[in-house]
Every structure is written in structure tokens, then in C-alpha cells.
Amino acid sequence: MAVADVPVADTLGRPVRDLRISVTDRCQFRCTYCMPREVFGRDFAFLPRAQLLTFEELTRVARIFAGLGVRKLRLTGGEPLLRRDLDKLVAMLAGIDSIQDVALTTNGALLAQKAKALAAAGLRRVTVSLDSLDDATFMTLNDAHFPVARVLEAIAAAADAGLAPVKVNMVVRRGVNEQSILPMAAHFRHSGHVLRFIEYMDVGTTNGWRLDDVIPAAEIIAQVGGQWPIEPVAPTYPGEVASRYRYWDGAGEIGVIASVTQPFCRGCTRVRLSADGQLYTCLFAAAGHDLRGPLRSGASDQALREQITAVWARRTDRYSEQRTRRTRQQPVRPKVEMSRIGG
Ligand code: SAM
């Protein structure tokens, strides 16, 4: 059997199922928890265009991963909709045999104008980030003076384009937007969309993370459930990142992503490709594996497959589980390239 037809497993028996592709390291927002202006200011050296993988290169890598077991692709960034003609890439990826799902995580700024073309190209799902319904709070967080109304319009436009239900990601940071938890839940009840609360993650020295800033998912669930009774729902698929809950009164469901307090490394089937072609087997991996070099120096599909298979087969990552244990004693700072965070 050709290597292409053999699903791979890592040292903990985890298959590779989801490929998160960062299509750009740039973003118009300067979210304080993600790309703070002090670090990503005017002088920050973003990648020159020539260093980004082309659509053809991205599609080639995705096709090889599909042969190794990947079924879902998610486009992220930076802000993926800043990459010109993204709908063309979506169409190329959606055309790969055995890829069942192409999804996108976006801040929504450019989504209203692009949703129809993306859906027509084969995008199946969209996740939109929104951290508050209160303009002052949201603008403090996005640090780009971007109003809530534009994100809500983007969510509506995505639904109109056939991308409903939309997932809405809210990063919760203590003392910053915790007062937005219940208004956000109230707003998205009965909307058909799925609000997901994300524990504020440590992304290295850039966002000044402290454990005290994290509102544990259990606290969020208690807060929402105290207002509108909820019950857990079984995961949609093995390894699902969000824990799901449904409202008793039929108003829909919410999710929590508890990567800090309840790490889910054991079921992690995700691999990440940075905009410049580095492969990361964990969001917090210290180093990536270069694919752009081989891609641009004439490596065959077979050689690329063998390289990727070897990387995945050696994978031992359990960063978040180990960090949770260590944090109780002495925090260890990871170093995360932000373009690797995918929703
Ligand atoms: N620009 C797009 C967006 O805003 O959705 C895609 C990239 S963004 C890095 C992907 C997701 O990561 C967003 O939902 C964002 O809120 C989340 N994120 C970024 N930094 C985070 C942090 N420190 N903790 C938890 N989630 C974070």
C-alpha cells in the first residue's frame, strides 16, 4: 500500500485529523491577549509575501495530509481574510478527495463582503471571534477601534450565505470582559449560533499571561447555568475541543474551551501549518518542521509524505497537560507564534 493511503498515529496513538492552515501572519486587530500593540507595533517585521506558501503549495500539503488521515481543514491567521482571493484557495482545498470540511476562523472585519464567495467556493463553516457586546470593552480588547456592530453584521452575513450555525469565539479574561459573559449568552440564545467561551491562554511572553487572569470554564458554566439551566451534550466527534452544553429551555447550545484548566492533549488530532510553511505538532511546540524548503527545492510528494509521517510518528506533545501540573508549582512560559493559534 502506498504511504499516501496509510493513516499515521503518533507515540500516544493519536491520528492526524485536522490541519489548521495559517494563510497570513498579519491582522488588522491588535487584541491585547493575542497580538498586543507593544509587540506587534509599526516596526514589527511581518513576513514578506514571497515567504508565504502559495495557494498551490498549501493545496499540495493539504492533499498529502488528506492521504495521511486529515479530514478537516481550518483556515486561520493572523486574519485569514486579509489574504487576497482566499475564496480561490477554499475552492482548491474543497476539491481535495476525502476532505470533508473546510472551515475558517476570522475576526469578521471583512467577512460581510466575502461570505457569499467563500460559501460558493466550498467553505462549510465559519467561526467568528467576538469578546464582548459592549463597544468600549470590545475596543479595549481589539485595540483597533473596531465596533461590535460590524462583527454582528458579519455573523448575519455568514448565516445569509448559508454558513449557519456560526460559532462565536469569546476569550474570557478576568477583570477585562467577564461582565460580558451573560450578555453574550443572552444575545446568542435562540440565535441558532453557538457561543464558545475560551479560557484565556498563555501564549508566551507577549501577552503577560497570569493564571489569575483565567476564568475557569467551570466558573463560566456555573454563571451561565445559574441564569439559564444547562446540561452537558456528548461531543460531536472524538477529540472535539469544546465541551458542549445545551439550554434546558431549547434556546440552543454553548461550548467552553478549557485548554488551561481541563487540557485535552490526550485527544488532540490537530496539526498546524504556519504561513511560512513550518509544521507544528502542538500550539505550544518550541520548534516547527520546515516544509517550505523541501516544497521549493523539488521534493516529490512521496518525499514530503515521508517527512510528514516521520514528524507525526515521533509526536509526543502534551504541553497543556504538563503545564497544568507545573503551573501549580512554578509557571513555565511557552513561546507561541500567534499565527499558529487557530479557532
Ligand atoms: N484573526 C482570526 C480571529 O480573530 O479569529 C483568526 C486567528 S485568532 C489567533 C484565532 C482564535 O484564537 C480567536 O478566536 C482568538 O480569540 C483566539 N485566541 C487568540 N489568543 C488567545 C489567547 N491568548 N487565549 C485564548 N484564545 C486566544
mmCIF file of C-alpha atoms and ligand atoms in Angstrom, residues 27 33-34 76-80 105-107 127 129 131 169 171 198-201 203 207 338 341-343, ligand 1:
data_model
loop_
_atom_site.group_PDB
_atom_site.id
_atom_site.type_symbol
_atom_site.label_atom_id
_atom_site.label_comp_id
_atom_site.label_asym_id
_atom_site.label_seq_id
_atom_site.Cartn_x
_atom_site.Cartn_y
_atom_site.Cartn_z
ATOM 1 C CA CYS A 27 -4.050 41.064 11.306
ATOM 2 C CA TYR A 33 -4.298 38.810 24.510
ATOM 3 C CA CYS A 34 -3.042 37.847 21.062
ATOM 4 C CA THR A 76 -6.730 30.905 10.157
ATOM 5 C CA GLY A 77 -4.024 33.515 10.690
ATOM 6 C CA GLY A 78 -3.296 36.313 11.551
ATOM 7 C CA GLU A 79 -6.516 37.329 9.902
ATOM 8 C CA PRO A 80 -7.132 34.914 7.035
ATOM 9 C CA THR A 105 -11.740 31.396 11.824
ATOM 10 C CA THR A 106 -11.964 35.159 11.401
ATOM 11 C CA ASN A 107 -12.317 38.401 13.301
ATOM 12 C CA THR A 127 -16.040 30.788 13.442
ATOM 13 C CA SER A 129 -14.284 35.970 17.239
ATOM 14 C CA ASP A 131 -15.219 39.096 23.024
ATOM 15 C CA ASN A 169 -15.414 32.567 19.996
ATOM 16 C CA VAL A 171 -11.890 34.731 25.002
ATOM 17 C CA ILE A 198 -12.412 30.217 25.633
ATOM 18 C CA GLU A 199 -10.165 30.213 28.661
ATOM 19 C CA TYR A 200 -7.513 32.869 28.274
ATOM 20 C CA MET A 201 -4.343 31.033 27.252
ATOM 21 C CA VAL A 203 0.957 32.479 24.646
ATOM 22 C CA ASN A 207 0.514 38.744 26.382
ATOM 23 C CA MET A 338 0.476 33.859 17.300
ATOM 24 C CA ILE A 341 -3.463 29.933 17.152
ATOM 25 C CA GLY A 342 -6.458 28.698 15.273
ATOM 26 C CA GLY A 343 -10.048 28.817 16.399
HETATM 27 N N1 SAM B 1 -7.864 36.578 13.278
HETATM 28 C C1 SAM B 1 -8.742 35.459 13.413
HETATM 29 C C2 SAM B 1 -9.682 35.652 14.570
HETATM 30 O O1 SAM B 1 -9.652 36.705 15.196
HETATM 31 O O2 SAM B 1 -10.499 34.764 14.813
HETATM 32 C C3 SAM B 1 -8.053 34.103 13.466
HETATM 33 C C4 SAM B 1 -6.807 33.979 14.288
HETATM 34 S S1 SAM B 1 -7.074 34.086 16.021
HETATM 35 C C5 SAM B 1 -5.422 33.894 16.598
HETATM 36 C C6 SAM B 1 -7.882 32.537 16.357
HETATM 37 C C7 SAM B 1 -8.578 32.429 17.693
HETATM 38 O O3 SAM B 1 -7.611 32.381 18.724
HETATM 39 C C8 SAM B 1 -9.515 33.589 18.006
HETATM 40 O O4 SAM B 1 -10.812 33.120 18.313
HETATM 41 C C9 SAM B 1 -8.867 34.224 19.201
HETATM 42 O O5 SAM B 1 -9.806 34.800 20.037
HETATM 43 C C10 SAM B 1 -8.123 33.056 19.851
HETATM 44 N N2 SAM B 1 -7.045 33.479 20.726
HETATM 45 C C11 SAM B 1 -6.026 34.299 20.442
HETATM 46 N N3 SAM B 1 -5.238 34.497 21.513
HETATM 47 C C12 SAM B 1 -5.759 33.767 22.515
HETATM 48 C C13 SAM B 1 -5.407 33.566 23.889
HETATM 49 N N4 SAM B 1 -4.362 34.159 24.444
HETATM 50 N N5 SAM B 1 -6.171 32.740 24.623
HETATM 51 C C14 SAM B 1 -7.256 32.135 24.063
HETATM 52 N N6 SAM B 1 -7.649 32.290 22.788
HETATM 53 C C15 SAM B 1 -6.911 33.107 22.023
#
